[in-house]
PDB file of C-alpha atoms in Angstrom:
ATOM      1  CA  UNK R   1      -5.249  13.012  -0.565  1.00 89.00           C
ATOM      2  CA  UNK R   2      -6.444  13.198  -4.609  1.00 94.00           C
ATOM      3  CA  UNK R   3      -4.022  10.882  -6.700  1.00 97.00           C
ATOM      4  CA  UNK R   4      -2.856  10.795  -9.847  1.00 98.00           C
ATOM      5  CA  UNK R   5      -1.965   7.579 -11.776  1.00 98.00           C
ATOM      6  CA  UNK R   6       0.772   7.221 -13.827  1.00 98.00           C
ATOM      7  CA  UNK R   7       1.240   4.203 -16.293  1.00 98.00           C
ATOM      8  CA  UNK R   8       4.556   3.199 -17.285  1.00 98.00           C
ATOM      9  CA  UNK R   9       5.872   2.014 -20.975  1.00 95.00           C
ATOM     10  CA  UNK R  10       7.469  -0.289 -22.668  1.00 92.00           C
ATOM     11  CA  UNK R  11      11.315   0.914 -21.295  1.00 88.00           C
ATOM     12  CA  UNK R  12      10.480  -0.265 -17.507  1.00 92.00           C
ATOM     13  CA  UNK R  13      10.816  -3.787 -18.647  1.00 92.00           C
ATOM     14  CA  UNK R  14      13.273  -6.129 -17.038  1.00 93.00           C
ATOM     15  CA  UNK R  15      13.329  -9.740 -15.803  1.00 95.00           C
ATOM     16  CA  UNK R  16      11.328 -10.477 -12.606  1.00 95.00           C
ATOM     17  CA  UNK R  17       8.957  -7.872 -13.101  1.00 95.00           C
ATOM     18  CA  UNK R  18       5.926  -8.623 -10.920  1.00 94.00           C
ATOM     19  CA  UNK R  19       7.819 -10.292  -8.722  1.00 94.00           C
ATOM     20  CA  UNK R  20       6.011  -8.290  -5.230  1.00 93.00           C
ATOM     21  CA  UNK R  21       2.790  -7.937  -7.965  1.00 95.00           C
ATOM     22  CA  UNK R  22       2.377 -12.197  -7.202  1.00 94.00           C
ATOM     23  CA  UNK R  23       2.496 -12.089  -3.419  1.00 94.00           C
ATOM     24  CA  UNK R  24      -0.633 -10.134  -3.481  1.00 96.00           C
ATOM     25  CA  UNK R  25      -3.926 -12.429  -4.362  1.00 97.00           C
ATOM     26  CA  UNK R  26      -5.540  -9.888  -6.076  1.00 98.00           C
ATOM     27  CA  UNK R  27      -3.069  -8.887  -8.166  1.00 97.00           C
ATOM     28  CA  UNK R  28      -1.695 -12.578  -8.979  1.00 96.00           C
ATOM     29  CA  UNK R  29      -5.430 -12.845 -10.360  1.00 97.00           C
ATOM     30  CA  UNK R  30      -5.238  -9.674 -12.662  1.00 97.00           C
ATOM     31  CA  UNK R  31      -2.496 -10.942 -13.548  1.00 97.00           C
ATOM     32  CA  UNK R  32      -3.733 -14.913 -14.604  1.00 96.00           C
ATOM     33  CA  UNK R  33      -6.617 -12.986 -16.070  1.00 96.00           C
ATOM     34  CA  UNK R  34      -4.257 -11.111 -18.979  1.00 96.00           C
ATOM     35  CA  UNK R  35      -2.111 -14.415 -19.122  1.00 95.00           C
ATOM     36  CA  UNK R  36      -5.605 -15.318 -20.120  1.00 95.00           C
ATOM     37  CA  UNK R  37      -7.154 -12.828 -22.580  1.00 95.00           C
ATOM     38  CA  UNK R  38      -3.781 -13.002 -24.075  1.00 92.00           C
ATOM     39  CA  UNK R  39      -2.841 -15.665 -26.936  1.00 79.00           C
ATOM     40  CA  UNK R  40       1.174 -16.081 -24.856  1.00 82.00           C
ATOM     41  CA  UNK R  41       1.122 -16.399 -21.856  1.00 91.00           C
ATOM     42  CA  UNK R  42       3.243 -13.538 -20.750  1.00 95.00           C
ATOM     43  CA  UNK R  43       4.469 -13.280 -16.595  1.00 92.00           C
ATOM     44  CA  UNK R  44       6.647 -16.630 -16.919  1.00 93.00           C
ATOM     45  CA  UNK R  45       8.752 -14.264 -19.428  1.00 94.00           C
ATOM     46  CA  UNK R  46       8.519 -11.623 -16.993  1.00 95.00           C
ATOM     47  CA  UNK R  47       9.664 -13.610 -14.406  1.00 93.00           C
ATOM     48  CA  UNK R  48      12.192 -15.806 -16.444  1.00 93.00           C
ATOM     49  CA  UNK R  49      13.048 -14.023 -19.163  1.00 93.00           C
ATOM     50  CA  UNK R  50      15.298 -14.339 -21.261  1.00 95.00           C
ATOM     51  CA  UNK R  51      15.719 -10.507 -21.117  1.00 92.00           C
ATOM     52  CA  UNK R  52      16.689 -10.027 -24.824  1.00 90.00           C
ATOM     53  CA  UNK R  53      12.736 -12.444 -25.824  1.00 93.00           C
ATOM     54  CA  UNK R  54      10.862  -9.575 -23.051  1.00 93.00           C
ATOM     55  CA  UNK R  55      12.795  -6.229 -24.687  1.00 91.00           C
ATOM     56  CA  UNK R  56      11.449  -7.468 -27.430  1.00 92.00           C
ATOM     57  CA  UNK R  57       8.743  -4.619 -28.510  1.00 92.00           C
ATOM     58  CA  UNK R  58       5.722  -8.082 -29.480  1.00 93.00           C
ATOM     59  CA  UNK R  59       6.610  -9.030 -25.692  1.00 94.00           C
ATOM     60  CA  UNK R  60       7.535  -5.501 -23.546  1.00 94.00           C
ATOM     61  CA  UNK R  61       4.591  -3.489 -24.048  1.00 96.00           C
ATOM     62  CA  UNK R  62       2.061  -6.443 -22.763  1.00 97.00           C
ATOM     63  CA  UNK R  63       4.951  -7.009 -20.295  1.00 97.00           C
ATOM     64  CA  UNK R  64       4.646  -4.214 -19.184  1.00 97.00           C
ATOM     65  CA  UNK R  65       0.848  -3.693 -18.828  1.00 98.00           C
ATOM     66  CA  UNK R  66      -0.080  -6.259 -17.550  1.00 97.00           C
ATOM     67  CA  UNK R  67       2.237  -4.731 -14.335  1.00 97.00           C
ATOM     68  CA  UNK R  68       0.226  -1.681 -14.277  1.00 98.00           C
ATOM     69  CA  UNK R  69      -2.699  -3.512 -14.799  1.00 98.00           C
ATOM     70  CA  UNK R  70      -2.052  -5.602 -11.539  1.00 98.00           C
ATOM     71  CA  UNK R  71      -0.813  -2.998  -9.281  1.00 98.00           C
ATOM     72  CA  UNK R  72      -4.312  -1.086 -10.566  1.00 98.00           C
ATOM     73  CA  UNK R  73      -6.188  -3.724  -8.582  1.00 98.00           C
ATOM     74  CA  UNK R  74      -4.321  -3.486  -5.559  1.00 97.00           C
ATOM     75  CA  UNK R  75      -5.596   0.590  -5.917  1.00 97.00           C
ATOM     76  CA  UNK R  76      -8.907  -0.617  -6.123  1.00 97.00           C
ATOM     77  CA  UNK R  77      -8.442  -3.908  -3.563  1.00 96.00           C
ATOM     78  CA  UNK R  78      -7.564  -0.986  -1.438  1.00 94.00           C
ATOM     79  CA  UNK R  79     -10.383   1.287  -1.886  1.00 94.00           C
ATOM     80  CA  UNK R  80      -8.735   3.629  -3.762  1.00 96.00           C
ATOM     81  CA  UNK R  81      -9.478   6.418  -6.473  1.00 95.00           C
ATOM     82  CA  UNK R  82      -7.629   8.451  -9.290  1.00 97.00           C
ATOM     83  CA  UNK R  83      -8.995  11.866  -9.728  1.00 98.00           C
ATOM     84  CA  UNK R  84      -6.658  12.167 -12.909  1.00 98.00           C
ATOM     85  CA  UNK R  85      -4.692   9.708 -15.216  1.00 98.00           C
ATOM     86  CA  UNK R  86      -2.172   9.672 -17.979  1.00 98.00           C
ATOM     87  CA  UNK R  87       0.381   6.839 -19.666  1.00 98.00           C
ATOM     88  CA  UNK R  88       3.791   6.476 -20.857  1.00 98.00           C
ATOM     89  CA  UNK R  89       3.826   5.813 -24.458  1.00 97.00           C
ATOM     90  CA  UNK R  90       1.102   2.218 -23.926  1.00 98.00           C
ATOM     91  CA  UNK R  91       1.264   3.034 -20.649  1.00 98.00           C
ATOM     92  CA  UNK R  92      -1.870   5.755 -21.716  1.00 98.00           C
ATOM     93  CA  UNK R  93      -4.283   1.985 -22.867  1.00 98.00           C
ATOM     94  CA  UNK R  94      -4.026   1.660 -19.059  1.00 98.00           C
ATOM     95  CA  UNK R  95      -4.257   5.055 -18.372  1.00 98.00           C
ATOM     96  CA  UNK R  96      -7.509   4.868 -20.525  1.00 98.00           C
ATOM     97  CA  UNK R  97      -8.813   1.393 -18.677  1.00 98.00           C
ATOM     98  CA  UNK R  98      -9.028   3.133 -14.785  1.00 98.00           C
ATOM     99  CA  UNK R  99     -10.570   5.686 -16.311  1.00 98.00           C
ATOM    100  CA  UNK R 100     -13.431   3.609 -17.563  1.00 98.00           C
ATOM    101  CA  UNK R 101     -12.541   4.281 -21.138  1.00 98.00           C
ATOM    102  CA  UNK R 102     -11.625   0.299 -21.480  1.00 98.00           C
ATOM    103  CA  UNK R 103     -12.694  -2.705 -20.999  1.00 98.00           C
ATOM    104  CA  UNK R 104     -10.031  -4.970 -19.751  1.00 98.00           C
ATOM    105  CA  UNK R 105     -10.329  -6.963 -22.144  1.00 98.00           C
ATOM    106  CA  UNK R 106     -10.040  -4.672 -25.235  1.00 98.00           C
ATOM    107  CA  UNK R 107      -7.201  -2.993 -23.228  1.00 98.00           C
ATOM    108  CA  UNK R 108      -5.378  -6.108 -23.495  1.00 98.00           C
ATOM    109  CA  UNK R 109      -6.492  -6.752 -27.325  1.00 97.00           C
ATOM    110  CA  UNK R 110      -5.831  -3.625 -27.939  1.00 98.00           C
ATOM    111  CA  UNK R 111      -1.617  -3.518 -26.567  1.00 98.00           C
ATOM    112  CA  UNK R 112      -1.032  -7.308 -27.847  1.00 96.00           C
ATOM    113  CA  UNK R 113      -2.623  -5.565 -31.375  1.00 97.00           C
ATOM    114  CA  UNK R 114      -0.460  -2.575 -30.952  1.00 97.00           C
ATOM    115  CA  UNK R 115       2.599  -4.723 -29.721  1.00 96.00           C
ATOM    116  CA  UNK R 116       2.871  -6.769 -32.944  1.00 95.00           C
ATOM    117  CA  UNK R 117       2.078  -3.631 -35.886  1.00 97.00           C
ATOM    118  CA  UNK R 118       4.722  -1.662 -34.130  1.00 95.00           C
ATOM    119  CA  UNK R 119       7.247  -5.374 -33.675  1.00 93.00           C
ATOM    120  CA  UNK R 120       5.811  -6.071 -37.860  1.00 94.00           C
ATOM    121  CA  UNK R 121       7.044  -2.583 -38.779  1.00 93.00           C
ATOM    122  CA  UNK R 122      11.475  -4.041 -38.446  1.00 81.00           C
ATOM    123  CA  UNK R 123      14.007  -2.454 -37.584  1.00 79.00           C
ATOM    124  CA  UNK R 124      14.076   1.014 -39.439  1.00 81.00           C
ATOM    125  CA  UNK R 125      16.226   3.027 -36.320  1.00 91.00           C
ATOM    126  CA  UNK R 126      16.918   4.000 -33.532  1.00 93.00           C
ATOM    127  CA  UNK R 127      16.266   5.301 -30.007  1.00 95.00           C
ATOM    128  CA  UNK R 128      18.187   8.318 -27.939  1.00 96.00           C
ATOM    129  CA  UNK R 129      18.760   9.576 -24.593  1.00 96.00           C
ATOM    130  CA  UNK R 130      19.916  13.637 -24.487  1.00 97.00           C
ATOM    131  CA  UNK R 131      20.930  14.701 -21.300  1.00 95.00           C
ATOM    132  CA  UNK R 132      21.166  17.935 -19.882  1.00 93.00           C
ATOM    133  CA  UNK R 133      19.992  20.201 -23.045  1.00 94.00           C
ATOM    134  CA  UNK R 134      17.088  21.768 -23.454  1.00 94.00           C
ATOM    135  CA  UNK R 135      14.094  19.974 -25.452  1.00 96.00           C
ATOM    136  CA  UNK R 136      14.967  23.171 -27.727  1.00 96.00           C
ATOM    137  CA  UNK R 137      19.151  22.632 -27.892  1.00 95.00           C
ATOM    138  CA  UNK R 138      17.391  19.169 -28.595  1.00 96.00           C
ATOM    139  CA  UNK R 139      14.815  19.919 -31.264  1.00 97.00           C
ATOM    140  CA  UNK R 140      18.086  22.628 -33.330  1.00 96.00           C
ATOM    141  CA  UNK R 141      20.883  18.559 -33.290  1.00 96.00           C
ATOM    142  CA  UNK R 142      17.485  16.888 -34.801  1.00 97.00           C
ATOM    143  CA  UNK R 143      16.986  19.272 -37.223  1.00 96.00           C
ATOM    144  CA  UNK R 144      20.940  19.939 -37.884  1.00 96.00           C
ATOM    145  CA  UNK R 145      21.691  15.577 -38.475  1.00 96.00           C
ATOM    146  CA  UNK R 146      18.903  14.968 -40.527  1.00 95.00           C
ATOM    147  CA  UNK R 147      19.011  15.010 -44.015  1.00 90.00           C
ATOM    148  CA  UNK R 148      15.854  14.029 -46.694  1.00 90.00           C
ATOM    149  CA  UNK R 149      15.675  10.411 -46.207  1.00 86.00           C
ATOM    150  CA  UNK R 150      17.304  10.283 -42.402  1.00 88.00           C
ATOM    151  CA  UNK R 151      15.286  12.275 -40.330  1.00 91.00           C
ATOM    152  CA  UNK R 152      15.855  12.157 -36.471  1.00 96.00           C
ATOM    153  CA  UNK R 153      13.266  14.415 -34.362  1.00 97.00           C
ATOM    154  CA  UNK R 154      12.272  14.496 -30.923  1.00 98.00           C
ATOM    155  CA  UNK R 155      10.533  11.667 -30.093  1.00 98.00           C
ATOM    156  CA  UNK R 156      10.018  11.595 -25.924  1.00 98.00           C
ATOM    157  CA  UNK R 157       9.945  15.175 -23.897  1.00 98.00           C
ATOM    158  CA  UNK R 158      10.923  12.883 -20.424  1.00 98.00           C
ATOM    159  CA  UNK R 159      11.613  15.735 -17.805  1.00 97.00           C
ATOM    160  CA  UNK R 160      14.070  18.997 -17.860  1.00 96.00           C
ATOM    161  CA  UNK R 161      16.966  18.157 -19.276  1.00 95.00           C
ATOM    162  CA  UNK R 162      15.995  14.398 -20.463  1.00 96.00           C
ATOM    163  CA  UNK R 163      14.963  14.385 -24.245  1.00 97.00           C
ATOM    164  CA  UNK R 164      14.227  11.225 -26.391  1.00 98.00           C
ATOM    165  CA  UNK R 165      14.933  11.504 -29.913  1.00 98.00           C
ATOM    166  CA  UNK R 166      14.450   8.423 -32.904  1.00 97.00           C
ATOM    167  CA  UNK R 167      15.305   8.095 -36.309  1.00 96.00           C
ATOM    168  CA  UNK R 168      18.132   5.885 -38.433  1.00 94.00           C
ATOM    169  CA  UNK R 169      20.899   5.225 -37.408  1.00 92.00           C
ATOM    170  CA  UNK R 170      23.262   6.975 -39.590  1.00 93.00           C
ATOM    171  CA  UNK R 171      21.063  10.590 -37.879  1.00 95.00           C
ATOM    172  CA  UNK R 172      21.373   9.029 -34.371  1.00 95.00           C
ATOM    173  CA  UNK R 173      25.670   9.080 -34.720  1.00 94.00           C
ATOM    174  CA  UNK R 174      25.897  13.223 -36.499  1.00 94.00           C
ATOM    175  CA  UNK R 175      23.494  14.301 -33.771  1.00 95.00           C
ATOM    176  CA  UNK R 176      25.747  12.145 -31.108  1.00 94.00           C
ATOM    177  CA  UNK R 177      28.815  14.109 -32.977  1.00 93.00           C
ATOM    178  CA  UNK R 178      27.376  17.161 -32.859  1.00 93.00           C
ATOM    179  CA  UNK R 179      26.634  16.987 -29.092  1.00 90.00           C
ATOM    180  CA  UNK R 180      28.427  19.271 -27.179  1.00 80.00           C
ATOM    181  CA  UNK R 181      31.000  17.120 -24.887  1.00 73.00           C
ATOM    182  CA  UNK R 182      28.638  17.904 -21.558  1.00 69.00           C
ATOM    183  CA  UNK R 183      25.934  16.331 -23.337  1.00 85.00           C
ATOM    184  CA  UNK R 184      25.565  12.562 -22.192  1.00 92.00           C
ATOM    185  CA  UNK R 185      23.488  10.895 -25.942  1.00 94.00           C
ATOM    186  CA  UNK R 186      22.466   7.409 -23.954  1.00 93.00           C
ATOM    187  CA  UNK R 187      21.799   4.765 -27.049  1.00 92.00           C
ATOM    188  CA  UNK R 188      17.816   2.774 -25.288  1.00 89.00           C
ATOM    189  CA  UNK R 189      17.831  -1.196 -25.312  1.00 79.00           C
ATOM    190  CA  UNK R 190      15.332  -0.460 -28.142  1.00 81.00           C
ATOM    191  CA  UNK R 191      13.824  -2.363 -31.542  1.00 75.00           C
ATOM    192  CA  UNK R 192      13.558   0.418 -33.464  1.00 89.00           C
ATOM    193  CA  UNK R 193      12.680   4.158 -34.088  1.00 94.00           C
ATOM    194  CA  UNK R 194       8.789   4.817 -31.778  1.00 96.00           C
ATOM    195  CA  UNK R 195       6.674   8.081 -31.770  1.00 97.00           C
ATOM    196  CA  UNK R 196       8.738   8.988 -35.066  1.00 96.00           C
ATOM    197  CA  UNK R 197       7.830   9.212 -38.626  1.00 94.00           C
ATOM    198  CA  UNK R 198       9.462   6.123 -39.210  1.00 94.00           C
ATOM    199  CA  UNK R 199       6.590   3.945 -37.591  1.00 96.00           C
ATOM    200  CA  UNK R 200       4.332   4.942 -40.114  1.00 96.00           C
ATOM    201  CA  UNK R 201       3.857   2.124 -41.487  1.00 96.00           C
ATOM    202  CA  UNK R 202       2.099   0.360 -38.223  1.00 97.00           C
ATOM    203  CA  UNK R 203      -0.613   3.734 -38.403  1.00 98.00           C
ATOM    204  CA  UNK R 204      -2.811   1.983 -40.927  1.00 98.00           C
ATOM    205  CA  UNK R 205      -3.771  -0.559 -39.121  1.00 98.00           C
ATOM    206  CA  UNK R 206      -3.292   1.053 -35.375  1.00 98.00           C
ATOM    207  CA  UNK R 207      -5.520   3.465 -36.721  1.00 98.00           C
ATOM    208  CA  UNK R 208      -8.193   0.455 -37.012  1.00 98.00           C
ATOM    209  CA  UNK R 209      -8.535  -1.210 -34.419  1.00 98.00           C
ATOM    210  CA  UNK R 210      -8.397   1.717 -32.310  1.00 98.00           C
ATOM    211  CA  UNK R 211     -12.028   3.352 -33.826  1.00 98.00           C
ATOM    212  CA  UNK R 212     -12.848  -0.505 -34.416  1.00 98.00           C
ATOM    213  CA  UNK R 213     -13.159  -0.615 -29.995  1.00 98.00           C
ATOM    214  CA  UNK R 214     -15.710   1.388 -27.806  1.00 98.00           C
ATOM    215  CA  UNK R 215     -13.747   3.871 -25.731  1.00 98.00           C
ATOM    216  CA  UNK R 216     -16.180   4.703 -22.932  1.00 98.00           C
ATOM    217  CA  UNK R 217     -16.791   8.533 -22.132  1.00 98.00           C
ATOM    218  CA  UNK R 218     -13.591   8.224 -18.560  1.00 98.00           C
ATOM    219  CA  UNK R 219     -14.931   8.978 -15.450  1.00 98.00           C
ATOM    220  CA  UNK R 220     -11.591  11.089 -14.797  1.00 98.00           C
ATOM    221  CA  UNK R 221      -9.550  13.106 -16.997  1.00 98.00           C
ATOM    222  CA  UNK R 222      -7.438  11.479 -19.151  1.00 98.00           C
ATOM    223  CA  UNK R 223      -4.378  13.097 -19.839  1.00 98.00           C
ATOM    224  CA  UNK R 224      -2.977  12.559 -24.307  1.00 98.00           C
ATOM    225  CA  UNK R 225       0.458  11.954 -24.717  1.00 97.00           C
ATOM    226  CA  UNK R 226       0.004  13.886 -27.808  1.00 98.00           C
ATOM    227  CA  UNK R 227      -0.968  17.047 -26.127  1.00 98.00           C
ATOM    228  CA  UNK R 228      -0.302  17.453 -22.350  1.00 98.00           C
ATOM    229  CA  UNK R 229      -3.850  18.349 -21.473  1.00 98.00           C
ATOM    230  CA  UNK R 230      -6.665  16.867 -19.563  1.00 98.00           C
ATOM    231  CA  UNK R 231      -9.980  15.836 -21.806  1.00 98.00           C
ATOM    232  CA  UNK R 232     -12.935  13.429 -21.168  1.00 98.00           C
ATOM    233  CA  UNK R 233     -13.665  14.319 -24.721  1.00 98.00           C
ATOM    234  CA  UNK R 234     -14.408  10.773 -26.341  1.00 98.00           C
ATOM    235  CA  UNK R 235     -12.920  11.932 -29.649  1.00 98.00           C
ATOM    236  CA  UNK R 236     -10.579  13.381 -28.626  1.00 98.00           C
ATOM    237  CA  UNK R 237      -9.100  10.895 -26.614  1.00 98.00           C
ATOM    238  CA  UNK R 238      -9.800   8.234 -29.754  1.00 98.00           C
ATOM    239  CA  UNK R 239      -7.455   9.808 -31.715  1.00 98.00           C
ATOM    240  CA  UNK R 240      -4.584  10.785 -29.707  1.00 98.00           C
ATOM    241  CA  UNK R 241      -4.412   7.811 -28.881  1.00 98.00           C
ATOM    242  CA  UNK R 242      -3.900   7.133 -33.065  1.00 98.00           C
ATOM    243  CA  UNK R 243      -1.233  10.078 -33.288  1.00 98.00           C
ATOM    244  CA  UNK R 244       0.990   8.675 -30.473  1.00 97.00           C
ATOM    245  CA  UNK R 245       2.085   5.929 -32.074  1.00 97.00           C
ATOM    246  CA  UNK R 246       4.523   8.325 -34.301  1.00 97.00           C
ATOM    247  CA  UNK R 247       3.429  11.377 -32.762  1.00 97.00           C
ATOM    248  CA  UNK R 248       5.917  13.047 -29.401  1.00 98.00           C
ATOM    249  CA  UNK R 249       4.744  12.069 -26.179  1.00 98.00           C
ATOM    250  CA  UNK R 250       4.953  15.506 -23.906  1.00 98.00           C
ATOM    251  CA  UNK R 251       5.499  13.887 -21.095  1.00 98.00           C
ATOM    252  CA  UNK R 252       6.874  17.010 -19.175  1.00 98.00           C
ATOM    253  CA  UNK R 253       4.046  18.896 -20.170  1.00 98.00           C
ATOM    254  CA  UNK R 254       1.373  15.798 -18.552  1.00 98.00           C
ATOM    255  CA  UNK R 255       3.152  14.903 -15.506  1.00 98.00           C
ATOM    256  CA  UNK R 256       3.097  19.619 -15.145  1.00 98.00           C
ATOM    257  CA  UNK R 257      -1.295  18.856 -15.862  1.00 98.00           C
ATOM    258  CA  UNK R 258      -1.754  15.633 -13.519  1.00 98.00           C
ATOM    259  CA  UNK R 259       1.062  17.643 -10.485  1.00 98.00           C
ATOM    260  CA  UNK R 260      -1.850  20.757 -11.263  1.00 98.00           C
ATOM    261  CA  UNK R 261      -4.757  18.500  -9.277  1.00 97.00           C
ATOM    262  CA  UNK R 262      -3.698  15.033  -7.216  1.00 97.00           C
ATOM    263  CA  UNK R 263      -0.099  13.924  -6.366  1.00 96.00           C
ATOM    264  CA  UNK R 264       1.614  11.125  -8.406  1.00 97.00           C
ATOM    265  CA  UNK R 265       1.497   7.259  -7.988  1.00 98.00           C
ATOM    266  CA  UNK R 266       3.127   5.207 -10.454  1.00 98.00           C
ATOM    267  CA  UNK R 267       0.829   2.321 -10.882  1.00 98.00           C
ATOM    268  CA  UNK R 268       3.792  -0.111 -11.598  1.00 97.00           C
ATOM    269  CA  UNK R 269       6.268  -2.340 -10.850  1.00 96.00           C
ATOM    270  CA  UNK R 270       8.736   0.331 -12.180  1.00 96.00           C
ATOM    271  CA  UNK R 271       9.875   3.638 -10.419  1.00 96.00           C
ATOM    272  CA  UNK R 272      10.975   5.396 -13.725  1.00 96.00           C
ATOM    273  CA  UNK R 273       8.369   7.694 -14.453  1.00 98.00           C
ATOM    274  CA  UNK R 274       8.573   8.798 -10.339  1.00 97.00           C
ATOM    275  CA  UNK R 275      12.217   9.672 -10.954  1.00 97.00           C
ATOM    276  CA  UNK R 276      11.432  11.887 -14.530  1.00 97.00           C
ATOM    277  CA  UNK R 277       8.266  13.467 -12.327  1.00 97.00           C
ATOM    278  CA  UNK R 278      11.019  14.516  -9.040  1.00 96.00           C
ATOM    279  CA  UNK R 279      13.641  15.958 -12.009  1.00 95.00           C
ATOM    280  CA  UNK R 280       9.712  17.841 -13.267  1.00 96.00           C
ATOM    281  CA  UNK R 281       9.760  18.826  -9.348  1.00 96.00           C
ATOM    282  CA  UNK R 282       6.125  17.501  -9.229  1.00 97.00           C
ATOM    283  CA  UNK R 283       4.978  15.477  -7.112  1.00 95.00           C
ATOM    284  CA  UNK R 284       4.785  11.232  -7.597  1.00 96.00           C
ATOM    285  CA  UNK R 285       5.045   8.108  -5.303  1.00 96.00           C
ATOM    286  CA  UNK R 286       6.305   4.242  -7.159  1.00 97.00           C
ATOM    287  CA  UNK R 287       4.165   1.081  -6.031  1.00 96.00           C
ATOM    288  CA  UNK R 288       7.867  -0.775  -6.102  1.00 94.00           C
ATOM    289  CA  UNK R 289       8.391   1.630  -2.831  1.00 93.00           C
ATOM    290  CA  UNK R 290       7.181  -1.027   0.158  1.00 86.00           C
ATOM    291  CA  UNK R 291       5.869   2.219   1.349  1.00 91.00           C
ATOM    292  CA  UNK R 292       3.491   3.898  -0.565  1.00 94.00           C
ATOM    293  CA  UNK R 293       0.858   2.183  -0.186  1.00 92.00           C
ATOM    294  CA  UNK R 294       1.313   2.256   3.931  1.00 90.00           C
ATOM    295  CA  UNK R 295       2.111   6.259   3.420  1.00 90.00           C
ATOM    296  CA  UNK R 296      -1.462   6.239   0.415  1.00 91.00           C
ATOM    297  CA  UNK R 297      -3.270   3.736   3.729  1.00 87.00           C
ATOM    298  CA  UNK R 298      -2.681   6.468   6.286  1.00 81.00           C
ATOM    299  CA  UNK R 299      -3.718   9.477   3.835  1.00 75.00           C
ATOM    300  CA  UNK R 300      -7.141   8.120   3.825  1.00 69.00           C
ATOM    301  CA  UNK R 301      -7.184   7.224   7.228  1.00 64.00           C
ATOM    302  CA  UNK R 302      -6.768  10.436   8.349  1.00 59.00           C
TER     303      UNK R 302
END
């Protein structure tokens, strides 16, 4: 069975994450190594919280990456190899490491830099999930809700009928008011309008950090968020990684690209991407499901 590794992003953070990973020596060692590479240990915060501190951008992005990298270590120990990789938002950095394009140390450093830059932007907006509408209709609502200086844009195309918008509070409220009663608009517990032009103040520093980091040719194709197309071209991957800070995450297209090559495995401590894949009628297994590793082992043995 060919495997496609899908790495979750910041929205999957919760207190207690990584508990099953710490029961595996190879994963525990990887978590400890990430703590060593950071200027502050993140795994104690994952284990005990408090939640309001854990979900803060400067901590959440590093926390989910630590779990992603630990779960990857488990798969590597068991002899599994990906045929294609992708990551949701900050998860793209974990995917680049899994493909051999980034060293572990550079991955952790870039995630820390990204988190700090995005947190430094301050609270300029928010995000809301719009459920039950095609992306084209959400785009129309976003345009109608925007006024000069107060934008709202589609930030994440997560799955059919699951779209996330980013914008200033007034525009988000206006979009919710324009939606039909049958449409569910849910505020997300995030500190800013990620994947939107409102994150532009963080872009120069992020671009500088990415361009200063060695990016190697990946062993397997990587599907960037902003294109949804598999590639091994280093220049394309570098520019896509920079562009996704303010650009739209084309996750529905990304999942379709991975599904065309392999069975997806959500690598980390989350079932969010598995649920999104199923909404898109794509194959995906979550490592948070205790049966997944047994199923993968049987597939290899067969």
